[in-house]
PDB file of C-alpha atoms in Angstrom:
ATOM      1  CA  GLY S   1     -38.057 -55.724   1.524  1.00 83.00           C
ATOM      2  CA  ASP S   2     -40.855 -53.397   2.386  1.00 87.00           C
ATOM      3  CA  SER S   3     -44.261 -55.156   2.396  1.00 91.00           C
ATOM      4  CA  VAL S   4     -47.917 -54.825   3.578  1.00 95.00           C
ATOM      5  CA  THR S   5     -50.052 -57.334   5.060  1.00 96.00           C
ATOM      6  CA  GLN S   6     -53.842 -57.125   5.351  1.00 95.00           C
ATOM      7  CA  MET S   7     -56.620 -58.911   6.516  1.00 88.00           C
ATOM      8  CA  GLU S   8     -58.130 -61.144   3.800  1.00 87.00           C
ATOM      9  CA  GLY S   9     -61.643 -60.863   2.935  1.00 85.00           C
ATOM     10  CA  PRO S  10     -64.565 -60.911   2.011  1.00 94.00           C
ATOM     11  CA  VAL S  11     -65.689 -58.976   5.278  1.00 96.00           C
ATOM     12  CA  THR S  12     -69.552 -59.202   5.395  1.00 97.00           C
ATOM     13  CA  LEU S  13     -71.292 -56.912   8.046  1.00 96.00           C
ATOM     14  CA  SER S  14     -74.917 -55.395   8.599  1.00 97.00           C
ATOM     15  CA  GLU S  15     -75.443 -52.049   8.192  1.00 97.00           C
ATOM     16  CA  GLU S  16     -74.344 -49.901  11.482  1.00 96.00           C
ATOM     17  CA  ALA S  17     -71.975 -52.542  12.602  1.00 97.00           C
ATOM     18  CA  PHE S  18     -68.557 -51.727  13.930  1.00 97.00           C
ATOM     19  CA  LEU S  19     -65.642 -52.070  11.050  1.00 97.00           C
ATOM     20  CA  THR S  20     -62.047 -52.810  11.552  1.00 97.00           C
ATOM     21  CA  ILE S  21     -59.741 -54.050   8.744  1.00 97.00           C
ATOM     22  CA  ASN S  22     -56.356 -55.052   9.914  1.00 97.00           C
ATOM     23  CA  CYS S  23     -53.042 -53.760   8.135  1.00 98.00           C
ATOM     24  CA  THR S  24     -49.570 -54.338   9.164  1.00 97.00           C
ATOM     25  CA  TYR S  25     -46.379 -53.170   7.601  1.00 96.00           C
ATOM     26  CA  THR S  26     -42.827 -54.008   7.118  1.00 95.00           C
ATOM     27  CA  ALA S  27     -40.253 -51.297   6.201  1.00 91.00           C
ATOM     28  CA  THR S  28     -36.757 -50.255   6.781  1.00 86.00           C
ATOM     29  CA  GLY S  29     -37.421 -46.659   7.598  1.00 83.00           C
ATOM     30  CA  TYR S  30     -40.365 -44.359   8.110  1.00 85.00           C
ATOM     31  CA  PRO S  31     -43.100 -44.858   5.851  1.00 91.00           C
ATOM     32  CA  SER S  32     -46.214 -42.784   4.936  1.00 91.00           C
ATOM     33  CA  LEU S  33     -49.191 -44.948   5.437  1.00 94.00           C
ATOM     34  CA  PHE S  34     -52.496 -44.892   3.006  1.00 95.00           C
ATOM     35  CA  TRP S  35     -55.839 -46.481   2.798  1.00 97.00           C
ATOM     36  CA  TYR S  36     -57.147 -46.398  -0.474  1.00 95.00           C
ATOM     37  CA  VAL S  37     -60.753 -47.578  -1.557  1.00 96.00           C
ATOM     38  CA  GLN S  38     -62.078 -48.858  -4.939  1.00 92.00           C
ATOM     39  CA  TYR S  39     -65.645 -48.876  -5.462  1.00 92.00           C
ATOM     40  CA  PRO S  40     -67.353 -51.188  -7.670  1.00 87.00           C
ATOM     41  CA  GLY S  41     -66.315 -50.382 -11.422  1.00 81.00           C
ATOM     42  CA  GLU S  42     -64.243 -47.337 -10.240  1.00 83.00           C
ATOM     43  CA  GLY S  43     -60.586 -46.381 -10.121  1.00 84.00           C
ATOM     44  CA  LEU S  44     -58.851 -45.947  -6.737  1.00 90.00           C
ATOM     45  CA  GLN S  45     -59.384 -43.103  -4.059  1.00 92.00           C
ATOM     46  CA  LEU S  46     -57.395 -42.014  -1.507  1.00 92.00           C
ATOM     47  CA  LEU S  47     -59.298 -42.562   1.477  1.00 96.00           C
ATOM     48  CA  LEU S  48     -56.863 -41.444   4.119  1.00 96.00           C
ATOM     49  CA  LYS S  49     -53.164 -40.922   5.105  1.00 93.00           C
ATOM     50  CA  ALA S  50     -50.899 -40.664   7.987  1.00 93.00           C
ATOM     51  CA  THR S  51     -47.351 -39.344   7.688  1.00 90.00           C
ATOM     52  CA  LYS S  52     -45.730 -40.091  10.912  1.00 90.00           C
ATOM     53  CA  ALA S  53     -46.038 -41.997  13.877  1.00 93.00           C
ATOM     54  CA  ASP S  54     -49.306 -41.441  16.248  1.00 95.00           C
ATOM     55  CA  ASP S  55     -50.963 -39.527  13.294  1.00 95.00           C
ATOM     56  CA  LYS S  56     -54.245 -40.315  12.939  1.00 97.00           C
ATOM     57  CA  GLY S  57     -56.004 -40.081   9.479  1.00 97.00           C
ATOM     58  CA  SER S  58     -59.657 -39.861   8.905  1.00 97.00           C
ATOM     59  CA  ASN S  59     -62.295 -39.339   6.249  1.00 97.00           C
ATOM     60  CA  LYS S  60     -65.776 -40.037   5.744  1.00 95.00           C
ATOM     61  CA  GLY S  61     -66.164 -41.400   8.994  1.00 97.00           C
ATOM     62  CA  PHE S  62     -63.319 -43.900   8.700  1.00 98.00           C
ATOM     63  CA  GLU S  63     -60.047 -43.637  10.885  1.00 98.00           C
ATOM     64  CA  ALA S  64     -56.567 -45.113  11.200  1.00 98.00           C
ATOM     65  CA  THR S  65     -53.751 -44.436  13.583  1.00 98.00           C
ATOM     66  CA  TYR S  66     -50.258 -44.987  12.474  1.00 97.00           C
ATOM     67  CA  ARG S  67     -48.507 -47.207  15.375  1.00 96.00           C
ATOM     68  CA  LYS S  68     -45.002 -47.573  14.993  1.00 94.00           C
ATOM     69  CA  GLU S  69     -44.433 -49.979  18.127  1.00 95.00           C
ATOM     70  CA  THR S  70     -47.024 -52.319  16.499  1.00 96.00           C
ATOM     71  CA  THR S  71     -46.152 -51.482  12.775  1.00 96.00           C
ATOM     72  CA  SER S  72     -50.040 -51.191  12.028  1.00 97.00           C
ATOM     73  CA  PHE S  73     -52.448 -48.928  10.623  1.00 98.00           C
ATOM     74  CA  HIS S  74     -55.869 -50.628  11.174  1.00 98.00           C
ATOM     75  CA  LEU S  75     -58.741 -48.970   9.373  1.00 98.00           C
ATOM     76  CA  GLU S  76     -61.958 -48.436  11.549  1.00 98.00           C
ATOM     77  CA  LYS S  77     -65.378 -46.934  11.136  1.00 98.00           C
ATOM     78  CA  GLY S  78     -68.158 -46.902  13.935  1.00 97.00           C
ATOM     79  CA  SER S  79     -71.205 -47.451  11.816  1.00 96.00           C
ATOM     80  CA  VAL S  80     -70.685 -48.688   7.962  1.00 97.00           C
ATOM     81  CA  GLN S  81     -73.475 -48.203   5.727  1.00 97.00           C
ATOM     82  CA  VAL S  82     -74.358 -49.994   2.415  1.00 96.00           C
ATOM     83  CA  SER S  83     -72.416 -47.227   0.201  1.00 96.00           C
ATOM     84  CA  ASP S  84     -69.093 -48.277   2.071  1.00 97.00           C
ATOM     85  CA  SER S  85     -69.164 -51.721  -0.082  1.00 97.00           C
ATOM     86  CA  ALA S  86     -65.994 -51.680  -1.613  1.00 96.00           C
ATOM     87  CA  VAL S  87     -62.199 -53.217  -2.079  1.00 94.00           C
ATOM     88  CA  TYR S  88     -60.103 -51.486   0.722  1.00 97.00           C
ATOM     89  CA  PHE S  89     -56.290 -51.406  -0.093  1.00 96.00           C
ATOM     90  CA  CYS S  90     -53.692 -50.487   2.709  1.00 97.00           C
ATOM     91  CA  ALA S  91     -50.672 -49.030   1.144  1.00 95.00           C
ATOM     92  CA  LEU S  92     -47.255 -47.598   2.403  1.00 92.00           C
ATOM     93  CA  GLY S  93     -44.960 -45.251   0.625  1.00 89.00           C
ATOM     94  CA  MET S  94     -41.288 -44.903   0.973  1.00 78.00           C
ATOM     95  CA  GLY S  95     -38.308 -43.376  -0.657  1.00 65.00           C
ATOM     96  CA  SER S  96     -37.672 -40.673  -2.848  1.00 58.00           C
ATOM     97  CA  ALA S  97     -39.405 -42.060  -5.863  1.00 60.00           C
ATOM     98  CA  SER S  98     -42.832 -41.939  -4.203  1.00 71.00           C
ATOM     99  CA  LYS S  99     -43.246 -45.373  -4.938  1.00 79.00           C
ATOM    100  CA  ILE S 100     -46.235 -47.087  -3.114  1.00 87.00           C
ATOM    101  CA  ILE S 101     -46.456 -50.520  -2.113  1.00 89.00           C
ATOM    102  CA  PHE S 102     -50.379 -52.139  -1.848  1.00 92.00           C
ATOM    103  CA  GLY S 103     -51.583 -54.889   0.404  1.00 94.00           C
ATOM    104  CA  SER S 104     -53.840 -57.414  -1.532  1.00 93.00           C
ATOM    105  CA  GLY S 105     -56.970 -55.643  -0.905  1.00 94.00           C
ATOM    106  CA  THR S 106     -60.115 -56.418   1.456  1.00 96.00           C
ATOM    107  CA  ARG S 107     -63.526 -56.852   0.113  1.00 95.00           C
ATOM    108  CA  LEU S 108     -66.077 -55.364   2.022  1.00 97.00           C
ATOM    109  CA  SER S 109     -69.719 -55.915   1.837  1.00 97.00           C
ATOM    110  CA  ILE S 110     -72.368 -54.421   3.882  1.00 97.00           C
ATOM    111  CA  ARG S 111     -76.038 -55.846   4.201  1.00 96.00           C
ATOM    112  CA  PRO S 112     -78.913 -53.657   4.445  1.00 93.00           C
TER     113      PRO S 112
ATOM    114  CA  SER B   1     -55.487 -33.365  -6.071  1.00 71.00           C
ATOM    115  CA  ALA B   2     -55.480 -33.876  -9.659  1.00 83.00           C
ATOM    116  CA  VAL B   3     -58.141 -34.911 -12.418  1.00 90.00           C
ATOM    117  CA  ILE B   4     -56.875 -37.692 -14.297  1.00 94.00           C
ATOM    118  CA  SER B   5     -58.393 -39.200 -17.452  1.00 95.00           C
ATOM    119  CA  GLN B   6     -57.477 -42.478 -19.156  1.00 96.00           C
ATOM    120  CA  LYS B   7     -58.281 -43.577 -22.818  1.00 97.00           C
ATOM    121  CA  PRO B   8     -59.883 -45.947 -23.595  1.00 97.00           C
ATOM    122  CA  SER B   9     -61.666 -46.892 -20.699  1.00 95.00           C
ATOM    123  CA  ARG B  10     -61.905 -50.532 -21.987  1.00 96.00           C
ATOM    124  CA  ASP B  11     -61.069 -52.582 -24.975  1.00 97.00           C
ATOM    125  CA  ILE B  12     -61.302 -56.175 -26.400  1.00 97.00           C
ATOM    126  CA  CYS B  13     -58.316 -57.113 -28.374  1.00 97.00           C
ATOM    127  CA  GLN B  14     -56.830 -60.015 -30.341  1.00 97.00           C
ATOM    128  CA  ARG B  15     -53.783 -61.862 -29.299  1.00 97.00           C
ATOM    129  CA  GLY B  16     -50.564 -60.554 -30.965  1.00 97.00           C
ATOM    130  CA  THR B  17     -51.792 -57.061 -31.508  1.00 97.00           C
ATOM    131  CA  SER B  18     -50.875 -53.714 -29.428  1.00 98.00           C
ATOM    132  CA  LEU B  19     -52.696 -51.506 -27.854  1.00 98.00           C
ATOM    133  CA  THR B  20     -51.720 -47.995 -26.426  1.00 98.00           C
ATOM    134  CA  ILE B  21     -53.340 -46.364 -23.478  1.00 98.00           C
ATOM    135  CA  GLN B  22     -53.169 -42.639 -22.841  1.00 98.00           C
ATOM    136  CA  CYS B  23     -53.089 -40.836 -19.429  1.00 97.00           C
ATOM    137  CA  GLN B  24     -53.755 -37.102 -19.195  1.00 97.00           C
ATOM    138  CA  VAL B  25     -53.648 -35.121 -16.050  1.00 96.00           C
ATOM    139  CA  ASP B  26     -55.370 -31.379 -15.705  1.00 94.00           C
ATOM    140  CA  SER B  27     -52.094 -30.080 -14.063  1.00 90.00           C
ATOM    141  CA  GLN B  28     -48.393 -30.504 -13.961  1.00 87.00           C
ATOM    142  CA  VAL B  29     -47.248 -33.377 -11.750  1.00 88.00           C
ATOM    143  CA  THR B  30     -43.872 -34.508 -10.502  1.00 84.00           C
ATOM    144  CA  MET B  31     -44.252 -38.234 -10.858  1.00 88.00           C
ATOM    145  CA  MET B  32     -46.437 -40.288 -13.137  1.00 93.00           C
ATOM    146  CA  PHE B  33     -46.681 -44.346 -12.643  1.00 95.00           C
ATOM    147  CA  TRP B  34     -48.184 -47.032 -14.662  1.00 97.00           C
ATOM    148  CA  TYR B  35     -49.861 -50.116 -12.566  1.00 96.00           C
ATOM    149  CA  ARG B  36     -51.589 -53.455 -13.618  1.00 96.00           C
ATOM    150  CA  GLN B  37     -54.451 -54.945 -11.631  1.00 92.00           C
ATOM    151  CA  GLN B  38     -55.328 -58.409 -12.402  1.00 90.00           C
ATOM    152  CA  PRO B  39     -58.582 -59.520 -11.877  1.00 85.00           C
ATOM    153  CA  GLY B  40     -59.420 -60.086  -8.053  1.00 82.00           C
ATOM    154  CA  GLN B  41     -55.777 -58.815  -7.628  1.00 86.00           C
ATOM    155  CA  SER B  42     -53.921 -55.894  -5.821  1.00 88.00           C
ATOM    156  CA  LEU B  43     -52.064 -53.637  -8.075  1.00 91.00           C
ATOM    157  CA  THR B  44     -48.457 -54.063  -9.141  1.00 92.00           C
ATOM    158  CA  LEU B  45     -46.380 -51.361 -10.493  1.00 92.00           C
ATOM    159  CA  ILE B  46     -45.263 -51.744 -13.836  1.00 96.00           C
ATOM    160  CA  ALA B  47     -43.182 -48.570 -14.478  1.00 95.00           C
ATOM    161  CA  THR B  48     -42.326 -45.096 -13.480  1.00 93.00           C
ATOM    162  CA  ALA B  49     -42.887 -42.636 -16.221  1.00 94.00           C
ATOM    163  CA  ASN B  50     -40.077 -40.195 -16.390  1.00 88.00           C
ATOM    164  CA  GLN B  51     -40.434 -37.009 -18.576  1.00 88.00           C
ATOM    165  CA  GLY B  52     -38.068 -36.833 -21.598  1.00 84.00           C
ATOM    166  CA  SER B  53     -36.209 -39.982 -20.789  1.00 87.00           C
ATOM    167  CA  GLU B  54     -36.843 -43.764 -20.704  1.00 91.00           C
ATOM    168  CA  ALA B  55     -38.829 -44.962 -18.138  1.00 94.00           C
ATOM    169  CA  THR B  56     -37.777 -46.794 -15.004  1.00 93.00           C
ATOM    170  CA  TYR B  57     -39.220 -50.525 -15.095  1.00 96.00           C
ATOM    171  CA  GLU B  58     -39.882 -52.759 -11.769  1.00 93.00           C
ATOM    172  CA  SER B  59     -38.611 -56.252 -12.077  1.00 92.00           C
ATOM    173  CA  GLY B  60     -40.487 -58.461 -14.277  1.00 95.00           C
ATOM    174  CA  PHE B  61     -41.580 -56.003 -16.641  1.00 96.00           C
ATOM    175  CA  VAL B  62     -39.405 -55.049 -19.880  1.00 96.00           C
ATOM    176  CA  ILE B  63     -39.606 -51.835 -22.124  1.00 96.00           C
ATOM    177  CA  ASP B  64     -39.930 -54.178 -25.402  1.00 97.00           C
ATOM    178  CA  LYS B  65     -43.354 -55.321 -23.821  1.00 97.00           C
ATOM    179  CA  PHE B  66     -44.560 -52.295 -22.135  1.00 98.00           C
ATOM    180  CA  PRO B  67     -43.068 -49.234 -23.891  1.00 97.00           C
ATOM    181  CA  ILE B  68     -43.987 -45.945 -22.122  1.00 97.00           C
ATOM    182  CA  SER B  69     -43.740 -42.368 -23.282  1.00 95.00           C
ATOM    183  CA  ARG B  70     -43.919 -39.182 -21.235  1.00 95.00           C
ATOM    184  CA  PRO B  71     -43.418 -36.283 -23.482  1.00 93.00           C
ATOM    185  CA  ASN B  72     -44.583 -33.646 -21.038  1.00 91.00           C
ATOM    186  CA  LEU B  73     -45.646 -33.268 -17.458  1.00 91.00           C
ATOM    187  CA  THR B  74     -49.262 -33.691 -17.953  1.00 94.00           C
ATOM    188  CA  PHE B  75     -49.407 -36.589 -20.623  1.00 95.00           C
ATOM    189  CA  SER B  76     -48.140 -40.193 -20.694  1.00 97.00           C
ATOM    190  CA  THR B  77     -48.928 -43.466 -22.716  1.00 97.00           C
ATOM    191  CA  LEU B  78     -48.276 -47.210 -21.957  1.00 98.00           C
ATOM    192  CA  THR B  79     -48.175 -49.743 -24.766  1.00 98.00           C
ATOM    193  CA  VAL B  80     -49.100 -53.376 -24.122  1.00 98.00           C
ATOM    194  CA  SER B  81     -47.217 -55.172 -27.102  1.00 98.00           C
ATOM    195  CA  ASN B  82     -48.179 -58.401 -28.581  1.00 97.00           C
ATOM    196  CA  MET B  83     -50.825 -59.362 -26.251  1.00 97.00           C
ATOM    197  CA  SER B  84     -51.638 -62.655 -24.811  1.00 97.00           C
ATOM    198  CA  PRO B  85     -54.849 -63.376 -22.906  1.00 96.00           C
ATOM    199  CA  GLU B  86     -52.331 -62.966 -19.714  1.00 95.00           C
ATOM    200  CA  ASP B  87     -52.152 -59.409 -20.367  1.00 96.00           C
ATOM    201  CA  SER B  88     -56.149 -59.143 -19.650  1.00 96.00           C
ATOM    202  CA  SER B  89     -56.040 -56.536 -16.683  1.00 96.00           C
ATOM    203  CA  ILE B  90     -57.116 -53.176 -15.810  1.00 95.00           C
ATOM    204  CA  TYR B  91     -54.153 -50.543 -16.293  1.00 97.00           C
ATOM    205  CA  LEU B  92     -53.914 -47.729 -14.123  1.00 96.00           C
ATOM    206  CA  CYS B  93     -52.103 -44.332 -14.569  1.00 96.00           C
ATOM    207  CA  SER B  94     -51.311 -42.266 -11.303  1.00 94.00           C
ATOM    208  CA  VAL B  95     -49.598 -39.390 -10.374  1.00 93.00           C
ATOM    209  CA  VAL B  96     -47.916 -37.593  -7.806  1.00 88.00           C
ATOM    210  CA  PRO B  97     -48.956 -33.711  -7.434  1.00 83.00           C
ATOM    211  CA  GLN B  98     -46.280 -31.310  -7.208  1.00 81.00           C
ATOM    212  CA  GLY B  99     -45.726 -30.349  -3.548  1.00 76.00           C
ATOM    213  CA  ILE B 100     -47.627 -33.477  -2.056  1.00 75.00           C
ATOM    214  CA  PRO B 101     -45.091 -36.335  -1.898  1.00 70.00           C
ATOM    215  CA  TYR B 102     -46.184 -39.809  -1.671  1.00 70.00           C
ATOM    216  CA  GLU B 103     -49.971 -38.942  -2.093  1.00 80.00           C
ATOM    217  CA  GLN B 104     -50.619 -40.747  -5.448  1.00 87.00           C
ATOM    218  CA  TYR B 105     -53.996 -40.119  -7.303  1.00 90.00           C
ATOM    219  CA  PHE B 106     -55.157 -42.587  -9.857  1.00 92.00           C
ATOM    220  CA  GLY B 107     -57.022 -42.571 -13.107  1.00 93.00           C
ATOM    221  CA  PRO B 108     -60.326 -44.408 -13.844  1.00 92.00           C
ATOM    222  CA  GLY B 109     -58.282 -47.366 -15.459  1.00 94.00           C
ATOM    223  CA  THR B 110     -58.526 -49.233 -18.772  1.00 96.00           C
ATOM    224  CA  ARG B 111     -60.243 -52.639 -18.777  1.00 95.00           C
ATOM    225  CA  LEU B 112     -58.081 -54.735 -21.295  1.00 97.00           C
ATOM    226  CA  THR B 113     -59.462 -58.029 -22.282  1.00 97.00           C
ATOM    227  CA  VAL B 114     -57.445 -60.133 -24.758  1.00 97.00           C
ATOM    228  CA  THR B 115     -59.186 -63.101 -26.618  1.00 96.00           C
TER     229      THR B 115
END
């Protein structure tokens, strides 16, 4: 079945470091891909999305490119801040029911 | 987007009791969903709340344990029945705004602790 695999955490970086969180997917069709973020004590927020191959989603300095050839949607940011500390979930959406399948989440901690 | 509120935000309940969680959206939406997020885990879809008809449950979730209502396009409830400590989780409502398929927006969640 459809699934999402993302790198395990926790990931700890220093402020201003470069961030990559890997995400790969398995799907029988052509999914939409998402990154959601969950800040401490808060609900999930949609960070960015891409709906077709080669699309790049971006928001708040984060980017991810929909790579059909490698079935990947890696999240990147050039210079992280302490305020980026959160759990990041990669997800895909398939089918007419708009169901979303989530990866296991990656906890990111940024040191000052 | 859509603004979603959930009540209660948190609760501590005794085993064997039931709790009803409310989800209210500020605009009409096409779809509403209920998820569970167990401590330190990812989100698991419980069911799709269908307006005016029975909810569609995912494998492993049943109506007797998690009855769901959706009387209109902006409101839904999830009841966690006959609770046990294993039901301690965050329960989240999500919606798909009209005209934006697949883009789900989540409520703040209800943190449930069962003792």
